[in-house]
PDB file of C-alpha atoms in Angstrom:
ATOM      1  CA  MET A  13      -0.174  -0.226  -0.173  1.00  0.00           C
ATOM      2  CA  THR A  14       1.708   3.012  -1.038  1.00  0.00           C
ATOM      3  CA  ARG A  15       1.854   6.343   1.147  1.00  0.00           C
ATOM      4  CA  ASN A  16      -0.417   8.072  -1.253  1.00  0.00           C
ATOM      5  CA  THR A  17      -3.462   5.282  -1.013  1.00  0.00           C
ATOM      6  CA  THR A  18      -2.459   5.423   2.905  1.00  0.00           C
ATOM      7  CA  GLU A  19      -3.437   9.068   2.924  1.00  0.00           C
ATOM      8  CA  ASN A  20      -6.474   8.701   1.488  1.00  0.00           C
ATOM      9  CA  LEU A  21      -7.802   6.105   3.423  1.00  0.00           C
ATOM     10  CA  LEU A  22      -7.369   8.039   6.612  1.00  0.00           C
ATOM     11  CA  LYS A  23      -8.833  11.374   5.185  1.00  0.00           C
ATOM     12  CA  GLU A  24     -11.670   8.964   3.738  1.00  0.00           C
ATOM     13  CA  ALA A  25     -12.277   8.139   7.427  1.00  0.00           C
ATOM     14  CA  ALA A  26     -11.685  11.058   8.744  1.00  0.00           C
ATOM     15  CA  ILE A  27     -14.454  11.984   6.124  1.00  0.00           C
ATOM     16  CA  GLN A  28     -16.237   9.656   7.097  1.00  0.00           C
ATOM     17  CA  ILE A  29     -16.613  10.435  10.814  1.00  0.00           C
ATOM     18  CA  GLY A  30     -17.103  14.391  11.145  1.00  0.00           C
ATOM     19  CA  ALA A  31     -19.980  14.043   8.993  1.00  0.00           C
ATOM     20  CA  GLY A  32     -21.379  11.646  11.188  1.00  0.00           C
ATOM     21  CA  GLY A  33     -21.257  13.134  14.301  1.00  0.00           C
ATOM     22  CA  SER A  34     -22.021  16.579  12.633  1.00  0.00           C
ATOM     23  CA  ALA A  35     -25.117  15.091  11.262  1.00  0.00           C
ATOM     24  CA  GLY A  36     -25.583  13.353  14.633  1.00  0.00           C
ATOM     25  CA  PHE A  37     -25.287  16.408  16.846  1.00  0.00           C
ATOM     26  CA  ILE A  38     -27.625  17.960  14.849  1.00  0.00           C
ATOM     27  CA  GLU A  39     -29.910  15.894  15.272  1.00  0.00           C
ATOM     28  CA  VAL A  40     -30.149  14.992  18.838  1.00  0.00           C
ATOM     29  CA  CYS A  41     -30.262  18.880  19.551  1.00  0.00           C
ATOM     30  CA  ILE A  42     -33.524  19.854  17.659  1.00  0.00           C
ATOM     31  CA  MET A  43     -35.162  16.766  18.441  1.00  0.00           C
ATOM     32  CA  HIS A  44     -34.077  15.476  22.092  1.00  0.00           C
ATOM     33  CA  PRO A  45     -37.377  16.754  23.289  1.00  0.00           C
ATOM     34  CA  MET A  46     -39.838  13.606  21.695  1.00  0.00           C
ATOM     35  CA  ASP A  47     -37.145  11.396  22.728  1.00  0.00           C
ATOM     36  CA  LEU A  48     -37.973  12.164  26.318  1.00  0.00           C
ATOM     37  CA  VAL A  49     -41.992  12.017  25.454  1.00  0.00           C
ATOM     38  CA  LYS A  50     -41.756   8.898  24.130  1.00  0.00           C
ATOM     39  CA  THR A  51     -39.629   7.937  26.871  1.00  0.00           C
ATOM     40  CA  ARG A  52     -41.921   8.452  29.812  1.00  0.00           C
ATOM     41  CA  PHE A  53     -44.881   6.982  27.438  1.00  0.00           C
ATOM     42  CA  GLN A  54     -42.674   3.932  27.809  1.00  0.00           C
ATOM     43  CA  LEU A  55     -41.876   3.623  31.333  1.00  0.00           C
ATOM     44  CA  GLN A  56     -46.085   4.541  32.440  1.00  0.00           C
ATOM     45  CA  VAL A  57     -47.942   1.298  33.769  1.00  0.00           C
ATOM     46  CA  LYS A  58     -52.504   0.654  33.290  1.00  0.00           C
ATOM     47  CA  THR A  59     -51.813   0.614  37.210  1.00  0.00           C
ATOM     48  CA  THR A  60     -50.718   4.764  37.395  1.00  0.00           C
ATOM     49  CA  LYS A  61     -53.257   6.108  36.127  1.00  0.00           C
ATOM     50  CA  SER A  62     -54.641   7.694  39.045  1.00  0.00           C
ATOM     51  CA  ASP A  63     -51.786   9.266  39.145  1.00  0.00           C
ATOM     52  CA  PRO A  64     -52.371  13.126  38.082  1.00  0.00           C
ATOM     53  CA  LEU A  65     -48.734  13.641  36.301  1.00  0.00           C
ATOM     54  CA  TYR A  66     -50.343   9.794  33.901  1.00  0.00           C
ATOM     55  CA  TYR A  67     -50.087  11.421  30.011  1.00  0.00           C
ATOM     56  CA  THR A  68     -53.159  10.620  28.282  1.00  0.00           C
ATOM     57  CA  GLY A  69     -51.326  11.842  24.836  1.00  0.00           C
ATOM     58  CA  ILE A  70     -48.439  14.189  23.682  1.00  0.00           C
ATOM     59  CA  ARG A  71     -50.200  17.341  24.844  1.00  0.00           C
ATOM     60  CA  ASP A  72     -51.027  16.148  28.006  1.00  0.00           C
ATOM     61  CA  CYS A  73     -47.549  15.319  28.885  1.00  0.00           C
ATOM     62  CA  MET A  74     -46.056  17.878  27.076  1.00  0.00           C
ATOM     63  CA  THR A  75     -48.638  20.180  29.201  1.00  0.00           C
ATOM     64  CA  LYS A  76     -47.867  18.502  32.830  1.00  0.00           C
ATOM     65  CA  MET A  77     -44.098  18.589  31.917  1.00  0.00           C
ATOM     66  CA  TYR A  78     -43.747  22.170  31.479  1.00  0.00           C
ATOM     67  CA  LYS A  79     -46.615  23.210  34.513  1.00  0.00           C
ATOM     68  CA  THR A  80     -45.248  21.135  36.758  1.00  0.00           C
ATOM     69  CA  GLU A  81     -41.178  20.790  35.547  1.00  0.00           C
ATOM     70  CA  GLY A  82     -40.583  23.300  33.192  1.00  0.00           C
ATOM     71  CA  LEU A  83     -39.208  24.585  30.015  1.00  0.00           C
ATOM     72  CA  PRO A  84     -36.094  22.928  30.281  1.00  0.00           C
ATOM     73  CA  ALA A  85     -37.127  19.814  30.992  1.00  0.00           C
ATOM     74  CA  PHE A  86     -37.543  18.590  27.798  1.00  0.00           C
ATOM     75  CA  TRP A  87     -33.834  18.418  27.370  1.00  0.00           C
ATOM     76  CA  LYS A  88     -33.797  16.483  30.374  1.00  0.00           C
ATOM     77  CA  GLY A  89     -31.091  13.721  29.816  1.00  0.00           C
ATOM     78  CA  ILE A  90     -29.715  15.644  26.967  1.00  0.00           C
ATOM     79  CA  LEU A  91     -26.298  15.965  28.207  1.00  0.00           C
ATOM     80  CA  PRO A  92     -25.049  11.932  27.852  1.00  0.00           C
ATOM     81  CA  PRO A  93     -26.785  11.986  24.009  1.00  0.00           C
ATOM     82  CA  ILE A  94     -24.465  14.692  23.575  1.00  0.00           C
ATOM     83  CA  LEU A  95     -21.792  12.866  25.452  1.00  0.00           C
ATOM     84  CA  VAL A  96     -22.095   9.989  23.436  1.00  0.00           C
ATOM     85  CA  GLU A  97     -23.942  10.912  20.171  1.00  0.00           C
ATOM     86  CA  THR A  98     -20.871  12.576  17.960  1.00  0.00           C
ATOM     87  CA  PRO A  99     -18.519   9.527  18.265  1.00  0.00           C
ATOM     88  CA  LYS A 100     -21.985   7.258  18.993  1.00  0.00           C
ATOM     89  CA  ARG A 101     -23.161   8.616  14.951  1.00  0.00           C
ATOM     90  CA  ALA A 102     -19.295   9.037  14.037  1.00  0.00           C
ATOM     91  CA  VAL A 103     -19.279   5.312  14.555  1.00  0.00           C
ATOM     92  CA  LYS A 104     -23.196   4.796  13.261  1.00  0.00           C
ATOM     93  CA  PHE A 105     -21.932   6.118   9.366  1.00  0.00           C
ATOM     94  CA  PHE A 106     -18.236   4.980   9.492  1.00  0.00           C
ATOM     95  CA  THR A 107     -18.539   1.231  10.618  1.00  0.00           C
ATOM     96  CA  PHE A 108     -21.882   1.775   8.292  1.00  0.00           C
ATOM     97  CA  GLU A 109     -19.100   2.027   5.588  1.00  0.00           C
ATOM     98  CA  GLN A 110     -16.862  -0.137   6.683  1.00  0.00           C
ATOM     99  CA  TYR A 111     -19.496  -3.286   6.592  1.00  0.00           C
ATOM    100  CA  LYS A 112     -20.579  -2.038   3.134  1.00  0.00           C
ATOM    101  CA  GLN A 113     -17.479  -3.462   1.825  1.00  0.00           C
ATOM    102  CA  PHE A 114     -17.281  -6.549   3.724  1.00  0.00           C
ATOM    103  CA  PHE A 115     -20.790  -7.578   2.716  1.00  0.00           C
ATOM    104  CA  LEU A 116     -19.852  -6.694  -0.908  1.00  0.00           C
ATOM    105  CA  PHE A 117     -20.298 -10.794  -1.772  1.00  0.00           C
ATOM    106  CA  GLY A 118     -18.138  -9.995  -4.838  1.00  0.00           C
ATOM    107  CA  ALA A 119     -20.030  -7.777  -6.227  1.00  0.00           C
ATOM    108  CA  SER A 120     -18.997  -4.039  -8.049  1.00  0.00           C
ATOM    109  CA  ALA A 121     -21.567  -2.284  -5.995  1.00  0.00           C
ATOM    110  CA  PRO A 122     -23.343  -2.724  -2.638  1.00  0.00           C
ATOM    111  CA  THR A 123     -27.196  -4.247  -3.459  1.00  0.00           C
ATOM    112  CA  PRO A 124     -30.088  -4.155  -1.171  1.00  0.00           C
ATOM    113  CA  LEU A 125     -28.972  -6.641   1.507  1.00  0.00           C
ATOM    114  CA  THR A 126     -25.274  -4.893   1.386  1.00  0.00           C
ATOM    115  CA  PHE A 127     -26.978  -2.168   2.874  1.00  0.00           C
ATOM    116  CA  SER A 128     -29.485  -4.012   5.044  1.00  0.00           C
ATOM    117  CA  CYS A 129     -26.153  -6.095   6.702  1.00  0.00           C
ATOM    118  CA  ALA A 130     -24.184  -2.902   6.957  1.00  0.00           C
ATOM    119  CA  GLY A 131     -26.921  -1.097   8.847  1.00  0.00           C
ATOM    120  CA  PHE A 132     -27.499  -4.493  11.371  1.00  0.00           C
ATOM    121  CA  PHE A 133     -23.760  -4.652  11.988  1.00  0.00           C
ATOM    122  CA  ALA A 134     -22.782  -1.354  12.615  1.00  0.00           C
ATOM    123  CA  GLY A 135     -26.040  -0.528  14.993  1.00  0.00           C
ATOM    124  CA  VAL A 136     -24.568  -3.679  16.876  1.00  0.00           C
ATOM    125  CA  THR A 137     -21.772  -1.978  17.484  1.00  0.00           C
ATOM    126  CA  GLU A 138     -23.009   1.604  17.974  1.00  0.00           C
ATOM    127  CA  ALA A 139     -25.255  -0.337  20.742  1.00  0.00           C
ATOM    128  CA  ILE A 140     -22.123  -1.406  22.747  1.00  0.00           C
ATOM    129  CA  LEU A 141     -20.845   2.063  22.663  1.00  0.00           C
ATOM    130  CA  VAL A 142     -23.981   3.997  23.835  1.00  0.00           C
ATOM    131  CA  ASN A 143     -25.410   2.131  26.283  1.00  0.00           C
ATOM    132  CA  PRO A 144     -23.732   3.208  29.401  1.00  0.00           C
ATOM    133  CA  PHE A 145     -25.356   6.664  28.155  1.00  0.00           C
ATOM    134  CA  GLU A 146     -29.056   5.621  27.809  1.00  0.00           C
ATOM    135  CA  VAL A 147     -29.418   3.783  30.985  1.00  0.00           C
ATOM    136  CA  VAL A 148     -27.845   7.169  32.064  1.00  0.00           C
ATOM    137  CA  LYS A 149     -29.974   9.109  30.057  1.00  0.00           C
ATOM    138  CA  VAL A 150     -33.441   6.484  30.824  1.00  0.00           C
ATOM    139  CA  LYS A 151     -32.658   7.184  34.423  1.00  0.00           C
ATOM    140  CA  LEU A 152     -32.750  11.012  34.398  1.00  0.00           C
ATOM    141  CA  GLN A 153     -36.031  11.368  31.665  1.00  0.00           C
ATOM    142  CA  SER A 154     -37.437   8.888  34.241  1.00  0.00           C
ATOM    143  CA  ASN A 155     -37.383  11.925  36.988  1.00  0.00           C
ATOM    144  CA  ARG A 156     -40.312  13.873  37.268  1.00  0.00           C
ATOM    145  CA  LYS A 157     -39.021  16.869  39.754  1.00  0.00           C
ATOM    146  CA  HIS A 158     -38.517  19.675  38.764  1.00  0.00           C
ATOM    147  CA  VAL A 159     -35.723  20.268  36.634  1.00  0.00           C
ATOM    148  CA  LYS A 160     -34.022  22.440  39.119  1.00  0.00           C
ATOM    149  CA  GLU A 161     -34.228  19.833  41.552  1.00  0.00           C
ATOM    150  CA  SER A 162     -33.446  16.976  39.503  1.00  0.00           C
ATOM    151  CA  PRO A 163     -30.083  15.501  40.122  1.00  0.00           C
ATOM    152  CA  SER A 164     -27.490  16.332  37.956  1.00  0.00           C
ATOM    153  CA  THR A 165     -26.293  13.707  34.454  1.00  0.00           C
ATOM    154  CA  VAL A 166     -22.874  13.047  37.299  1.00  0.00           C
ATOM    155  CA  ALA A 167     -24.585  12.297  40.268  1.00  0.00           C
ATOM    156  CA  VAL A 168     -26.915  10.413  38.819  1.00  0.00           C
ATOM    157  CA  THR A 169     -23.917   7.814  37.044  1.00  0.00           C
ATOM    158  CA  LYS A 170     -22.426   7.870  40.455  1.00  0.00           C
ATOM    159  CA  GLU A 171     -25.421   6.601  42.136  1.00  0.00           C
ATOM    160  CA  ILE A 172     -25.731   3.652  39.187  1.00  0.00           C
ATOM    161  CA  ILE A 173     -22.541   2.509  40.133  1.00  0.00           C
ATOM    162  CA  SER A 174     -22.750   2.553  43.708  1.00  0.00           C
ATOM    163  CA  LYS A 175     -25.481   0.712  43.358  1.00  0.00           C
ATOM    164  CA  TYR A 176     -24.991  -1.476  40.776  1.00  0.00           C
ATOM    165  CA  GLY A 177     -21.286  -1.193  39.887  1.00  0.00           C
ATOM    166  CA  LEU A 178     -20.039  -0.799  36.362  1.00  0.00           C
ATOM    167  CA  ASN A 179     -22.644  -3.692  35.398  1.00  0.00           C
ATOM    168  CA  GLY A 180     -25.256  -0.825  36.405  1.00  0.00           C
ATOM    169  CA  LEU A 181     -24.503   0.937  33.236  1.00  0.00           C
ATOM    170  CA  ASN A 182     -24.913  -2.625  30.898  1.00  0.00           C
ATOM    171  CA  LYS A 183     -28.372  -3.175  31.983  1.00  0.00           C
ATOM    172  CA  GLY A 184     -30.340  -3.731  28.733  1.00  0.00           C
ATOM    173  CA  LEU A 185     -27.648  -4.422  26.192  1.00  0.00           C
ATOM    174  CA  SER A 186     -29.156  -7.335  24.175  1.00  0.00           C
ATOM    175  CA  ALA A 187     -32.256  -4.955  24.643  1.00  0.00           C
ATOM    176  CA  THR A 188     -30.455  -1.769  22.621  1.00  0.00           C
ATOM    177  CA  ILE A 189     -28.255  -3.722  20.676  1.00  0.00           C
ATOM    178  CA  MET A 190     -31.224  -5.676  18.931  1.00  0.00           C
ATOM    179  CA  ARG A 191     -33.145  -2.204  19.026  1.00  0.00           C
ATOM    180  CA  ASN A 192     -30.394  -0.742  17.055  1.00  0.00           C
ATOM    181  CA  ALA A 193     -29.250  -3.631  15.329  1.00  0.00           C
ATOM    182  CA  VAL A 194     -33.082  -3.670  13.609  1.00  0.00           C
ATOM    183  CA  PHE A 195     -33.211   0.082  13.289  1.00  0.00           C
ATOM    184  CA  ASN A 196     -29.941   0.938  11.393  1.00  0.00           C
ATOM    185  CA  SER A 197     -30.514  -2.520   8.475  1.00  0.00           C
ATOM    186  CA  PHE A 198     -33.625  -0.919   7.088  1.00  0.00           C
ATOM    187  CA  TYR A 199     -33.068   2.566   7.730  1.00  0.00           C
ATOM    188  CA  PHE A 200     -29.590   2.357   5.770  1.00  0.00           C
ATOM    189  CA  GLY A 201     -31.026  -0.981   3.714  1.00  0.00           C
ATOM    190  CA  PHE A 202     -34.714   1.712   2.551  1.00  0.00           C
ATOM    191  CA  TYR A 203     -32.242   5.063   2.071  1.00  0.00           C
ATOM    192  CA  HIS A 204     -29.313   4.094   0.341  1.00  0.00           C
ATOM    193  CA  SER A 205     -31.315   1.408  -1.838  1.00  0.00           C
ATOM    194  CA  VAL A 206     -34.230   3.916  -3.025  1.00  0.00           C
ATOM    195  CA  LYS A 207     -31.627   6.250  -2.750  1.00  0.00           C
ATOM    196  CA  GLY A 208     -29.893   4.761  -5.656  1.00  0.00           C
ATOM    197  CA  TYR A 209     -32.992   4.376  -8.195  1.00  0.00           C
ATOM    198  CA  ILE A 210     -33.886   7.450  -8.730  1.00  0.00           C
ATOM    199  CA  PRO A 211     -32.174   9.496 -10.710  1.00  0.00           C
ATOM    200  CA  ALA A 212     -30.587  12.166  -9.177  1.00  0.00           C
ATOM    201  CA  SER A 213     -31.832  15.522  -9.735  1.00  0.00           C
ATOM    202  CA  LYS A 214     -30.008  19.029 -11.663  1.00  0.00           C
ATOM    203  CA  GLU A 215     -32.484  21.525  -9.069  1.00  0.00           C
ATOM    204  CA  PRO A 216     -30.169  21.506  -5.998  1.00  0.00           C
ATOM    205  CA  TRP A 217     -33.672  21.819  -3.911  1.00  0.00           C
ATOM    206  CA  LEU A 218     -35.687  18.812  -5.690  1.00  0.00           C
ATOM    207  CA  GLU A 219     -32.647  16.679  -4.859  1.00  0.00           C
ATOM    208  CA  PHE A 220     -32.682  18.123  -1.246  1.00  0.00           C
ATOM    209  CA  LEU A 221     -36.450  17.390  -0.464  1.00  0.00           C
ATOM    210  CA  THR A 222     -35.965  14.222  -2.581  1.00  0.00           C
ATOM    211  CA  LYS A 223     -33.270  12.789   0.469  1.00  0.00           C
ATOM    212  CA  VAL A 224     -35.583  14.415   3.156  1.00  0.00           C
ATOM    213  CA  ALA A 225     -38.672  12.484   1.880  1.00  0.00           C
ATOM    214  CA  ILE A 226     -36.884   8.937   1.665  1.00  0.00           C
ATOM    215  CA  GLY A 227     -35.390   9.539   5.100  1.00  0.00           C
ATOM    216  CA  PHE A 228     -38.137  10.381   6.681  1.00  0.00           C
ATOM    217  CA  VAL A 229     -40.018   7.491   5.365  1.00  0.00           C
ATOM    218  CA  SER A 230     -36.825   5.355   6.751  1.00  0.00           C
ATOM    219  CA  GLY A 231     -36.780   7.084  10.146  1.00  0.00           C
ATOM    220  CA  THR A 232     -40.363   6.062  10.371  1.00  0.00           C
ATOM    221  CA  VAL A 233     -40.816   2.371   9.213  1.00  0.00           C
ATOM    222  CA  ALA A 234     -37.935   1.946  11.289  1.00  0.00           C
ATOM    223  CA  SER A 235     -39.946   3.113  14.660  1.00  0.00           C
ATOM    224  CA  CYS A 236     -42.218   0.486  13.757  1.00  0.00           C
ATOM    225  CA  LEU A 237     -40.402  -2.014  13.624  1.00  0.00           C
ATOM    226  CA  ASN A 238     -37.301  -1.826  16.489  1.00  0.00           C
ATOM    227  CA  ILE A 239     -40.159  -0.099  19.248  1.00  0.00           C
ATOM    228  CA  PRO A 240     -41.092  -3.662  20.930  1.00  0.00           C
ATOM    229  CA  PHE A 241     -37.176  -3.705  21.660  1.00  0.00           C
ATOM    230  CA  ASP A 242     -36.890   0.055  22.836  1.00  0.00           C
ATOM    231  CA  VAL A 243     -39.681  -0.456  24.883  1.00  0.00           C
ATOM    232  CA  ALA A 244     -38.327  -3.572  26.576  1.00  0.00           C
ATOM    233  CA  LYS A 245     -34.907  -1.614  26.945  1.00  0.00           C
ATOM    234  CA  SER A 246     -37.046   1.742  28.342  1.00  0.00           C
ATOM    235  CA  ARG A 247     -38.309  -1.110  30.857  1.00  0.00           C
ATOM    236  CA  ILE A 248     -34.777  -2.281  31.773  1.00  0.00           C
ATOM    237  CA  GLN A 249     -33.607   0.542  32.641  1.00  0.00           C
ATOM    238  CA  GLY A 250     -35.973   2.388  34.108  1.00  0.00           C
ATOM    239  CA  PRO A 251     -37.024   2.402  37.637  1.00  0.00           C
ATOM    240  CA  GLN A 252     -38.117  -0.770  38.907  1.00  0.00           C
ATOM    241  CA  ASP A 253     -42.118  -0.985  40.676  1.00  0.00           C
ATOM    242  CA  GLY A 254     -40.465  -3.861  43.643  1.00  0.00           C
ATOM    243  CA  LYS A 255     -43.014  -5.968  42.263  1.00  0.00           C
ATOM    244  CA  THR A 256     -42.135  -6.408  38.787  1.00  0.00           C
ATOM    245  CA  GLN A 257     -38.405  -7.452  37.938  1.00  0.00           C
ATOM    246  CA  TYR A 258     -38.113  -6.216  34.377  1.00  0.00           C
ATOM    247  CA  LYS A 259     -34.416  -9.110  33.125  1.00  0.00           C
ATOM    248  CA  GLY A 260     -34.009  -9.572  29.528  1.00  0.00           C
ATOM    249  CA  THR A 261     -34.760  -8.686  26.093  1.00  0.00           C
ATOM    250  CA  LEU A 262     -37.976 -11.129  25.466  1.00  0.00           C
ATOM    251  CA  ASN A 263     -38.814 -12.011  29.309  1.00  0.00           C
ATOM    252  CA  THR A 264     -39.349  -8.251  29.601  1.00  0.00           C
ATOM    253  CA  MET A 265     -41.772  -8.267  25.956  1.00  0.00           C
ATOM    254  CA  ARG A 266     -43.399 -11.200  27.853  1.00  0.00           C
ATOM    255  CA  ILE A 267     -44.193  -9.404  30.548  1.00  0.00           C
ATOM    256  CA  VAL A 268     -45.360  -6.389  29.278  1.00  0.00           C
ATOM    257  CA  TYR A 269     -47.723  -8.035  26.814  1.00  0.00           C
ATOM    258  CA  LYS A 270     -49.390 -10.542  29.067  1.00  0.00           C
ATOM    259  CA  ARG A 271     -49.319  -7.209  31.876  1.00  0.00           C
ATOM    260  CA  GLU A 272     -50.876  -4.861  29.660  1.00  0.00           C
ATOM    261  CA  GLY A 273     -51.702  -6.240  26.799  1.00  0.00           C
ATOM    262  CA  PHE A 274     -50.504  -6.289  22.366  1.00  0.00           C
ATOM    263  CA  ARG A 275     -50.715  -1.923  22.674  1.00  0.00           C
ATOM    264  CA  ALA A 276     -48.097  -1.785  25.132  1.00  0.00           C
ATOM    265  CA  LEU A 277     -45.268  -3.183  23.376  1.00  0.00           C
ATOM    266  CA  TYR A 278     -45.669  -0.484  20.929  1.00  0.00           C
ATOM    267  CA  LYS A 279     -46.239   3.049  24.112  1.00  0.00           C
ATOM    268  CA  GLY A 280     -44.109   5.925  22.964  1.00  0.00           C
ATOM    269  CA  LEU A 281     -44.653   4.780  19.017  1.00  0.00           C
ATOM    270  CA  VAL A 282     -46.333   8.199  18.326  1.00  0.00           C
ATOM    271  CA  PRO A 283     -43.390  10.583  19.878  1.00  0.00           C
ATOM    272  CA  LYS A 284     -40.714   8.453  18.477  1.00  0.00           C
ATOM    273  CA  VAL A 285     -42.065   8.313  15.588  1.00  0.00           C
ATOM    274  CA  LEU A 286     -42.252  12.522  15.413  1.00  0.00           C
ATOM    275  CA  ARG A 287     -38.889  12.455  16.810  1.00  0.00           C
ATOM    276  CA  LEU A 288     -36.888   9.458  14.310  1.00  0.00           C
ATOM    277  CA  GLY A 289     -38.997   9.909  11.099  1.00  0.00           C
ATOM    278  CA  PRO A 290     -37.452  13.822  10.443  1.00  0.00           C
ATOM    279  CA  GLY A 291     -34.444  12.756  12.600  1.00  0.00           C
ATOM    280  CA  GLY A 292     -33.695  10.406  10.461  1.00  0.00           C
ATOM    281  CA  ALA A 293     -34.390  12.527   7.271  1.00  0.00           C
ATOM    282  CA  ILE A 294     -31.809  15.365   9.645  1.00  0.00           C
ATOM    283  CA  MET A 295     -28.892  12.798  10.095  1.00  0.00           C
ATOM    284  CA  LEU A 296     -29.114  11.069   6.710  1.00  0.00           C
ATOM    285  CA  VAL A 297     -29.211  14.486   4.099  1.00  0.00           C
ATOM    286  CA  VAL A 298     -26.769  16.253   7.203  1.00  0.00           C
ATOM    287  CA  TYR A 299     -24.583  13.328   6.685  1.00  0.00           C
ATOM    288  CA  ASP A 300     -25.044  13.435   2.916  1.00  0.00           C
ATOM    289  CA  TYR A 301     -24.113  17.013   2.709  1.00  0.00           C
ATOM    290  CA  MET A 302     -21.562  16.817   5.035  1.00  0.00           C
ATOM    291  CA  HIS A 303     -19.812  13.783   3.368  1.00  0.00           C
ATOM    292  CA  VAL A 304     -19.431  16.224   0.219  1.00  0.00           C
ATOM    293  CA  PHE A 305     -17.880  19.790   1.643  1.00  0.00           C
ATOM    294  CA  LEU A 306     -15.661  17.963   3.792  1.00  0.00           C
ATOM    295  CA  THR A 307     -14.483  15.503   0.884  1.00  0.00           C
ATOM    296  CA  LYS A 308     -14.090  19.005  -1.339  1.00  0.00           C
ATOM    297  CA  LYS A 309     -12.437  20.570   1.353  1.00  0.00           C
ATOM    298  CA  PHE A 310      -9.691  18.532   2.165  1.00  0.00           C
ATOM    299  CA  LYS A 311      -9.175  15.910  -0.600  1.00  0.00           C
ATOM    300  CA  ASP A 312      -9.982  18.082  -3.718  1.00  0.00           C
TER     301      ASP A 312
END
């Protein structure tokens, strides 16, 4: 391998990481309130309907949160995602590109199967990195106190470690892996496959809207496919009520289904779609445009 080849590979890796990190940072800052609402719904069980803070819908949830916890409460738990989002999305997009080369299966160009397999394993890699931050984030998001009285990210992290040791930061790892793997398998598979079949438009605004539309569909459908694993993850990582111990992904899904019915496995679907539909579009479009920008800046 020549020096120029090595330099080009390193530049391409840096571009992928930079574009992915930028996409993740922008997406989480814009869409975090919907992630918080989604988590609140997923932690809610039937037995809490008498609770004055029981949420009947997205508007009801946001209204009650605003009145009892304050406006900044919509960004509760945002520090862990921000701390991890840049490396998380950088890893997501970078490993996707590497797995894509691995899953070419001898073909000269990637196929839909290539994109899906690469997305699946990129999701597994991403989940292993992000799970400790997810544990802390869910703990922060489950707190219903006013934001001024809520514990800090550092305090919550220390509490988890003091109670459960470092293993406490790995709670729900299998659920996080399945959630991310299923999501990314469809997300990348659909986006890149469909985008490849649609001719590029000469009009920049039309090309932009096309990418946004494909990204929105990718994020929306992927959210519908993986939400049962997301519900299981939230229950495992969230506060336990003492009566029911959520352990194991499939076992948690079985408990939720048995106690609350099939629809409970789709709790938080609407806020999740409202976050990851546009959020998915934001990430893919920002990544594409940042990749082009950084390539022109550092490689041309």
